[in-house]
Coordinates of C-alpha atoms and ligand atoms in Angstrom, one line a residue:
X10 CA 112.0 64.4 146.5
X11 CA 113.8 62.6 149.8
X12 CA 116.0 65.7 150.9
X13 CA 115.2 69.0 151.5
X14 CA 118.8 70.5 150.8
X15 CA 118.3 69.9 147.0
X16 CA 115.3 72.4 147.3
X17 CA 116.0 76.3 146.9
X18 CA 112.5 77.3 148.0
X19 CA 108.8 76.2 148.0
X20 CA 105.7 78.4 147.3
X21 CA 103.1 77.5 149.5
X22 CA 99.5 77.9 149.9
X23 CA 98.8 79.0 146.4
X24 CA 96.5 78.0 144.1
X25 CA 98.2 76.3 141.2
X26 CA 96.2 77.0 137.8
X27 CA 97.2 75.1 134.7
X28 CA 95.3 75.2 131.1
X29 CA 92.8 72.5 132.4
X30 CA 92.4 73.1 136.1
X31 CA 93.5 74.5 139.6
X32 CA 94.4 72.8 142.7
X33 CA 95.6 74.3 146.4
X34 CA 99.1 73.0 146.0
X35 CA 102.4 73.8 146.9
X36 CA 105.4 74.5 144.3
X37 CA 108.9 73.3 144.8
X38 CA 111.9 74.5 143.3
X39 CA 115.1 73.5 142.7
X40 CA 118.1 74.5 140.2
X41 CA 115.5 76.6 137.9
X42 CA 112.8 73.5 137.9
X43 CA 109.9 72.5 139.3
X44 CA 110.8 69.5 141.3
X45 CA 107.1 68.8 143.0
X46 CA 103.8 70.4 143.1
X47 CA 101.7 68.9 146.1
X48 CA 100.7 69.0 149.4
X49 CA 102.7 70.2 152.4
X50 CA 106.2 70.4 150.5
X51 CA 107.5 73.3 153.0
X52 CA 110.3 71.7 155.2
X53 CA 112.8 72.8 157.9
X54 CA 115.5 75.0 156.5
X55 CA 113.9 75.4 153.1
X56 CA 112.7 79.4 152.0
X57 CA 109.4 79.8 151.9
X58 CA 107.3 82.4 149.8
X59 CA 104.0 82.5 150.8
X60 CA 101.4 82.7 148.1
X61 CA 98.3 82.3 150.5
X62 CA 95.2 83.8 148.4
X63 CA 97.1 84.0 145.6
X64 CA 97.2 82.2 142.1
X65 CA 100.4 80.5 140.5
X66 CA 100.1 80.4 136.7
X67 CA 103.1 79.3 134.5
X68 CA 104.5 82.3 133.1
X69 CA 103.0 83.7 130.1
X70 CA 104.4 82.9 126.3
X71 CA 104.0 85.9 124.5
X72 CA 104.8 84.9 121.0
X73 CA 104.7 88.4 119.1
X74 CA 106.5 91.3 120.5
X75 CA 108.5 93.8 118.8
X76 CA 111.8 94.9 120.9
X77 CA 113.1 96.7 118.0
X78 CA 116.6 95.8 118.1
X79 CA 118.7 96.0 116.3
X80 CA 117.9 99.4 114.8
X81 CA 115.2 101.2 116.3
X82 CA 116.2 101.1 119.9
X83 CA 114.8 104.8 120.2
X84 CA 111.5 102.9 120.6
X85 CA 112.3 99.8 122.7
X86 CA 115.0 97.7 123.4
X87 CA 115.4 94.2 124.5
X88 CA 116.5 95.5 128.2
X89 CA 113.2 97.7 128.4
X90 CA 110.9 95.5 126.6
X91 CA 111.7 92.1 128.7
X92 CA 111.5 94.2 132.0
X93 CA 108.0 95.2 130.6
X94 CA 107.2 91.3 130.0
X95 CA 108.1 90.5 133.7
X96 CA 106.4 93.1 135.1
X97 CA 103.4 91.5 133.1
X98 CA 103.9 88.2 134.0
X99 CA 105.5 87.0 130.6
X100 CA 108.3 85.1 131.2
X101 CA 109.1 83.9 127.5
X102 CA 108.6 86.2 124.5
X103 CA 109.4 85.7 120.6
X104 CA 110.8 88.5 118.9
X105 CA 109.5 89.8 115.7
X106 CA 112.6 90.0 112.6
X107 CA 111.2 93.3 111.1
X108 CA 114.2 95.2 112.6
X109 CA 116.9 97.4 110.8
X110 CA 117.7 95.6 109.2
X111 CA 115.4 93.0 109.0
X112 CA 116.9 89.5 110.7
X113 CA 116.7 87.9 107.1
X114 CA 119.8 86.1 106.7
X115 CA 121.7 83.8 109.2
X116 CA 124.7 86.3 109.6
X117 CA 121.8 89.0 110.7
X118 CA 120.3 86.2 112.9
X119 CA 123.7 85.7 114.5
X120 CA 124.3 89.4 115.2
X121 CA 121.0 90.2 116.7
X122 CA 121.4 86.8 118.9
X123 CA 124.7 88.4 120.1
X124 CA 123.3 91.7 120.4
X125 CA 120.3 90.8 123.0
X126 CA 122.1 87.9 124.9
X127 CA 122.7 89.3 128.7
X128 CA 120.2 92.1 128.3
X129 CA 117.1 89.8 128.7
X130 CA 115.2 89.9 131.9
X131 CA 113.0 87.0 130.5
X132 CA 113.6 84.3 128.0
X133 CA 113.4 84.9 124.6
X134 CA 113.2 83.3 121.4
X135 CA 113.9 85.0 117.8
X136 CA 111.8 84.7 114.5
X137 CA 113.7 84.9 111.4
X138 CA 112.1 86.5 108.5
X139 CA 110.6 84.3 105.5
X140 CA 111.7 87.3 102.7
X141 CA 112.5 87.1 98.8
X142 CA 114.5 84.2 97.6
X143 CA 115.7 83.6 101.1
X144 CA 115.2 79.8 101.6
X145 CA 118.8 78.9 102.3
X146 CA 119.1 81.2 104.8
X147 CA 116.3 80.3 106.8
X148 CA 117.8 76.6 107.1
X149 CA 120.6 78.1 108.4
X150 CA 118.5 80.4 110.7
X151 CA 117.0 77.1 112.0
X152 CA 120.5 75.9 112.8
X153 CA 121.3 79.2 115.0
X154 CA 117.6 78.1 116.8
X155 CA 114.9 80.1 115.2
X156 CA 111.6 79.9 117.1
X157 CA 110.1 80.0 113.5
X158 CA 109.8 82.4 110.8
X159 CA 107.8 85.5 110.2
X160 CA 105.9 86.1 106.8
X161 CA 105.0 89.8 105.7
X162 CA 102.3 89.5 103.4
X163 CA 100.9 93.2 104.2
X164 CA 102.9 96.5 104.6
X165 CA 103.9 97.5 108.3
X166 CA 106.7 98.7 110.5
X167 CA 110.0 98.2 108.7
X168 CA 110.8 97.5 105.0
X169 CA 109.2 94.1 104.4
X170 CA 107.3 94.1 101.3
X171 CA 105.3 90.9 100.6
X172 CA 107.6 88.3 99.0
X173 CA 105.9 87.1 95.6
X174 CA 104.4 83.2 95.8
X175 CA 107.1 81.5 94.5
X176 CA 109.4 82.8 97.4
X177 CA 106.9 82.1 99.8
X178 CA 106.2 78.3 98.7
X179 CA 109.9 77.8 98.8
X180 CA 110.1 79.5 102.3
X181 CA 107.4 77.3 103.1
X182 CA 109.2 74.3 102.1
X183 CA 112.5 75.4 104.3
X184 CA 110.1 75.9 107.3
X185 CA 108.7 72.5 106.3
X186 CA 112.5 70.9 106.4
X187 CA 113.2 72.3 109.3
X188 CA 110.1 71.2 111.4
X189 CA 109.5 75.1 112.3
X190 CA 106.4 77.4 112.3
X191 CA 105.7 79.9 109.9
X192 CA 103.3 82.4 111.3
X193 CA 101.5 85.1 108.7
X194 CA 100.8 88.7 108.9
X195 CA 97.7 87.8 106.9
X196 CA 96.8 90.8 104.9
X197 CA 97.2 91.4 101.3
X198 CA 99.8 94.2 100.2
X199 CA 98.6 95.2 96.9
X200 CA 94.8 95.7 98.1
X201 CA 95.6 97.4 101.1
X202 CA 97.8 100.0 99.1
X203 CA 95.2 100.3 95.9
X204 CA 92.7 101.7 99.1
X205 CA 95.5 103.8 100.9
X206 CA 96.2 105.4 97.5
X207 CA 92.2 106.1 96.6
X208 CA 91.6 107.5 100.2
X209 CA 94.8 109.6 100.0
X210 CA 93.3 110.7 96.4
X211 CA 90.1 111.6 98.0
X212 CA 91.9 113.6 101.0
X213 CA 91.4 111.4 103.9
X214 CA 93.8 111.9 106.8
X215 CA 91.6 110.7 109.5
X216 CA 92.4 107.9 111.5
X217 CA 89.3 106.0 110.5
X218 CA 90.9 105.9 106.9
X219 CA 93.4 103.4 108.2
X220 CA 90.2 101.0 109.0
X221 CA 88.5 101.7 105.4
X222 CA 92.1 101.2 103.8
X223 CA 91.7 97.3 105.2
X224 CA 88.6 95.6 104.5
X225 CA 88.0 92.4 105.5
X226 CA 88.6 90.6 102.6
X227 CA 92.1 91.7 102.3
X228 CA 92.2 89.6 105.5
X229 CA 90.4 86.8 104.2
X230 CA 92.1 86.6 100.8
X231 CA 95.7 86.3 102.3
X232 CA 94.5 83.4 104.8
X233 CA 93.3 81.6 102.2
X234 CA 96.5 81.7 100.2
X235 CA 98.9 81.3 103.0
X236 CA 97.2 78.2 104.5
X237 CA 96.9 77.0 100.9
X238 CA 100.3 77.2 100.1
X239 CA 101.5 76.1 103.5
X240 CA 99.8 73.1 103.4
X241 CA 101.0 72.2 100.0
X242 CA 104.3 72.6 101.3
X243 CA 103.9 70.5 104.4
X244 CA 104.5 73.6 106.7
X245 CA 103.4 74.2 110.3
X246 CA 100.7 77.5 109.4
X247 CA 100.2 79.9 112.1
X248 CA 97.9 83.3 111.3
X249 CA 99.4 86.0 113.5
X250 CA 96.6 88.7 114.8
X251 CA 93.6 87.5 113.0
X252 CA 91.1 90.6 113.2
X253 CA 87.9 89.8 111.7
X254 CA 84.9 87.5 111.9
X255 CA 85.4 86.5 108.3
X256 CA 89.0 85.5 108.7
X257 CA 88.0 83.3 111.3
X258 CA 85.1 81.9 109.5
X259 CA 87.3 81.1 106.7
X260 CA 89.7 79.5 109.3
X261 CA 86.9 77.4 110.3
X262 CA 86.3 76.5 106.7
X263 CA 89.5 75.7 105.5
X264 CA 90.0 73.4 109.0
X265 CA 87.0 71.6 107.6
X266 CA 88.3 70.8 104.3
X267 CA 91.9 69.1 106.5
X268 CA 94.3 72.2 106.5
X269 CA 95.7 72.5 109.7
X270 CA 96.4 76.3 111.1
X271 CA 96.7 77.7 114.7
X272 CA 95.1 81.2 115.0
X273 CA 96.4 84.4 117.1
X274 CA 94.2 86.9 118.1
X275 CA 95.7 89.9 119.7
X276 CA 94.6 91.7 123.1
X277 CA 94.2 94.7 121.3
X278 CA 91.6 93.2 118.8
X279 CA 89.5 91.9 121.6
X280 CA 89.6 95.2 123.5
X281 CA 88.7 98.0 121.2
X282 CA 86.3 98.6 118.3
X283 CA 85.8 101.1 115.8
X284 CA 85.0 103.9 118.3
X285 CA 88.3 103.9 119.3
X286 CA 89.4 105.9 116.3
X287 CA 87.3 108.7 117.4
X288 CA 88.7 108.1 121.4
X289 CA 92.2 107.3 120.9
X290 CA 92.9 108.8 117.7
X291 CA 96.2 107.6 115.6
X292 CA 97.4 106.1 118.8
X293 CA 95.0 103.2 118.1
X294 CA 96.3 102.6 114.9
X295 CA 97.4 98.9 114.2
X296 CA 98.0 96.6 111.5
X297 CA 95.5 94.9 111.1
X298 CA 93.4 97.4 112.1
X299 CA 91.1 97.7 115.1
X300 CA 87.6 96.6 113.6
X301 CA 83.8 97.0 114.0
X302 CA 82.3 95.7 117.5
X303 CA 80.5 92.6 115.3
X304 CA 84.3 91.7 114.8
X305 CA 85.1 92.1 118.3
X306 CA 82.5 90.1 119.6
X307 CA 83.6 87.3 116.7
X308 CA 87.0 87.0 118.2
X309 CA 85.5 86.4 121.6
X310 CA 83.3 83.8 120.4
X311 CA 86.4 82.3 118.9
X312 CA 88.0 82.3 122.0
X313 CA 85.5 81.0 123.9
X314 CA 85.0 78.0 121.4
X315 CA 88.1 77.2 121.3
X316 CA 88.7 78.1 117.4
X317 CA 91.4 80.8 118.7
X318 CA 94.7 79.0 119.7
X319 CA 96.7 81.8 121.0
X320 CA 96.4 85.3 122.5
X321 CA 99.5 87.7 121.9
X322 CA 100.1 91.5 122.5
X323 CA 101.9 92.6 119.2
X324 CA 104.2 94.9 121.4
X325 CA 104.7 97.3 119.0
X326 CA 106.2 100.1 120.7
X327 CA 106.9 103.7 119.1
X328 CA 107.9 107.0 120.7
X329 CA 105.8 109.2 122.1
X330 CA 106.4 111.7 119.6
X331 CA 105.3 109.1 117.0
X332 CA 102.3 108.4 118.5
X333 CA 101.3 111.9 118.5
X334 CA 101.1 111.8 114.9
X335 CA 98.0 113.1 114.0
X336 CA 98.3 112.6 109.8
X337 CA 97.0 108.7 109.5
X338 CA 99.3 107.9 106.7
X339 CA 102.5 108.9 108.4
X340 CA 101.2 107.4 111.9
X341 CA 102.9 104.2 113.1
X342 CA 100.7 101.3 113.4
X343 CA 101.2 99.5 117.0
X344 CA 101.5 100.6 120.7
X345 CA 102.8 98.7 123.8
X346 CA 100.8 95.6 125.6
X347 CA 103.4 93.2 127.0
X348 CA 103.2 94.7 130.1
X349 CA 99.1 94.7 130.3
X350 CA 98.2 91.7 128.9
X351 CA 97.9 89.6 131.9
X352 CA 96.0 92.5 133.8
X353 CA 93.4 92.8 131.1
X354 CA 92.7 89.0 130.5
X355 CA 92.5 88.7 134.6
X356 CA 89.6 91.4 134.2
X357 CA 87.9 89.5 131.5
X358 CA 88.1 86.6 133.9
X359 CA 86.7 88.7 136.9
X360 CA 83.9 89.5 134.3
X361 CA 83.2 86.0 133.2
X362 CA 84.3 86.4 129.9
X363 CA 87.2 83.3 130.2
X364 CA 88.4 81.8 132.9
X365 CA 91.9 81.7 134.4
X366 CA 92.5 78.2 132.9
X367 CA 91.7 79.6 129.7
X368 CA 94.2 82.7 130.1
X369 CA 96.3 79.6 131.0
X370 CA 95.8 77.5 127.8
X371 CA 96.1 80.6 125.2
X372 CA 98.5 82.6 126.7
X373 CA 100.9 79.8 128.2
X374 CA 100.2 75.9 127.7
X375 CA 99.0 76.7 123.7
X376 CA 101.7 78.5 122.7
X377 CA 104.8 76.8 123.9
X378 CA 103.4 73.4 122.4
X379 CA 102.7 75.2 119.2
X380 CA 106.3 76.3 118.8
X381 CA 107.8 73.3 120.8
X382 CA 109.4 75.0 123.6
X383 CA 110.9 72.5 125.9
X384 CA 110.1 73.0 129.8
X385 CA 107.5 76.6 129.1
X386 CA 103.7 76.8 129.9
X387 CA 103.2 74.3 132.6
X388 CA 104.1 73.9 135.9
X389 CA 104.4 70.3 136.4
X390 CA 107.6 68.3 137.9
X391 CA 110.4 68.9 135.2
X392 CA 109.1 72.2 133.7
X393 CA 111.2 75.4 134.1
X394 CA 110.3 77.4 137.3
X395 CA 108.5 80.1 135.1
X396 CA 105.9 81.3 137.6
X397 CA 103.6 84.1 138.1
X398 CA 102.1 85.2 141.3
X399 CA 98.5 87.0 140.9
X400 CA 96.1 88.4 143.3
X401 CA 93.0 88.0 141.1
X402 CA 91.3 90.2 143.4
X403 CA 93.4 93.6 143.4
X404 CA 92.2 96.4 142.0
X405 CA 94.0 99.2 140.1
X406 CA 94.2 101.4 137.1
X407 CA 96.5 101.3 134.0
X408 CA 98.8 104.1 134.1
X409 CA 101.3 104.6 131.4
X410 CA 103.7 106.4 133.3
X411 CA 104.5 103.2 135.5
X412 CA 104.8 100.8 132.7
X413 CA 108.8 99.7 132.2
X414 CA 108.1 100.3 128.4
X415 CA 110.8 103.0 127.2
X416 CA 107.7 104.9 126.2
X417 CA 104.4 104.5 128.5
X418 CA 101.9 105.4 126.0
X419 CA 99.1 103.0 126.2
X420 CA 95.6 103.4 124.9
X421 CA 94.8 101.9 128.0
X422 CA 95.8 104.8 130.1
X423 CA 93.1 105.0 132.7
X424 CA 91.3 101.7 132.5
X425 CA 90.3 99.7 135.3
X426 CA 91.5 96.2 135.6
X427 CA 90.7 93.7 138.3
X428 CA 93.7 91.1 138.6
X429 CA 97.5 92.0 139.6
X430 CA 100.9 90.5 139.2
X431 CA 102.4 90.1 142.3
X432 CA 105.9 88.4 141.7
X433 CA 107.3 87.0 138.6
X434 CA 110.0 84.3 138.4
X435 CA 112.0 83.2 135.4
X436 CA 113.7 79.8 135.9
X437 CA 113.3 79.9 139.7
X438 CA 115.1 83.8 139.6
X439 CA 112.7 86.3 141.0
X440 CA 112.5 88.9 138.5
X441 CA 109.8 91.2 139.5
X442 CA 108.5 92.1 142.9
X443 CA 105.6 94.0 143.6
X444 CA 106.0 96.7 141.3
X445 CA 109.5 96.5 141.3
X446 CA 112.3 94.7 138.9
X447 CA 114.6 93.1 141.1
X448 CA 117.7 91.1 140.1
X449 CA 119.7 91.0 136.9
X450 CA 118.8 89.9 133.1
X451 CA 118.7 86.4 133.6
X452 CA 116.8 85.5 130.6
X453 CA 118.3 83.0 128.1
X454 CA 117.7 82.0 124.6
X455 CA 115.1 79.6 124.0
X456 CA 115.4 77.0 121.0
X457 CA 112.4 74.7 119.9
X458 CA 113.0 71.3 120.7
X459 CA 114.1 69.1 117.5
Ligands
LIG770 O1 100.7 97.8 113.8 C1 101.4 96.9 113.9 N1 102.6 97.2 114.4 N2 101.1 95.7 113.3 C2 102.0 94.9 112.9 O2 102.3 93.8 112.7 C3 104.1 95.4 113.0 C4 104.0 96.4 114.2 C5 105.3 97.2 114.3 O3 106.2 96.6 114.0 O4 105.1 98.1 114.6
LIG771 ZN1 103.6 92.3 115.1

């Protein structure tokens, strides 16, 4: 970097945190990219952003959001969802395909891309669905830039019954040929339906019945079947929202046998245990369910020990009225989270449960690498200038009314947090500044590196 006129701005005086360390460094940005990281990069005539006392992180990469386009925009849309992401320091999201209609064909994928392009405030990838007999469509979706594929083994929002094993296997073959990750919602649909029917017959409608309907072996069985089939097909396997200690132990066993699989846990599964059914009612309904405290402890151990690769949000908005549904079987699974992930993880760091480096590793670096996202997950010269400025000491309280999502109903309402997002940049564009979204929808589609 010999001339200053090629630099757009320099972030000075902050502490740059990566997945493996931290340094007091300046960051120079030009043309949407990081061009230098080092000392005293400020130069006459170059605008400076003073980050003294702040941490500078690569933008978070949330590989599990549901922004509900098309078909369920009364819950959220790409504009509100990506504004929430920007406010939460999340600069890349990957959006799930369980929309109306589901994204299970190349035509549907293209329609969704056309629909959301130009509305996003952060960069985004799109998943296609691994559905029944759609392997050929998956191949086409890969050509259109699908970030990967989602396999719904267990019932959740939308109409996505688990495909038969032959369809799953052929879908895994198609994904393997395209070099793309398949992520599974690993719950056995037949079993959970059996237990739901039994609980209904017994007259249960209370929030805890949801937990009772999905015992841990429902997850363990699906994890085992999915990893077995993915290995046989040579596909890159990922488990979304693993929720039990038994499931994590099965992953360890499978890895010991030579199977390769990445594992994600949700912020929510790390922050709530089953006591939340009493305090939060059906708002806390989530698929897979919020679990007993022993499972929460096992997931934290998995994070600390490195068995958990990725933390994500499963940002799954519903309308305020839907979130107030008293009958557990009519209640919707999921709640918002993309905006509260970083403050909650920073709070965990302040409490000594993880380091900020761990946050960068599980919520930025590792997902960017696993899904082969060019330029994401790191702040090294040549990377996209996706940056979050964080005040690690700022104390605040999560308040639903202040969230940027379409419906600010959050189970974290009133929770104290230590650590706040002060500013967010997407490829050098400042999109969030101290509580406010600024600028326009600069987000672009991210395609996996070939
Ligand atoms: O509770 C959930 N809600 N879990 C999922 O896997 C999907 C999500 C949704 O789309 O509402
Ligand atoms: Zn989800």
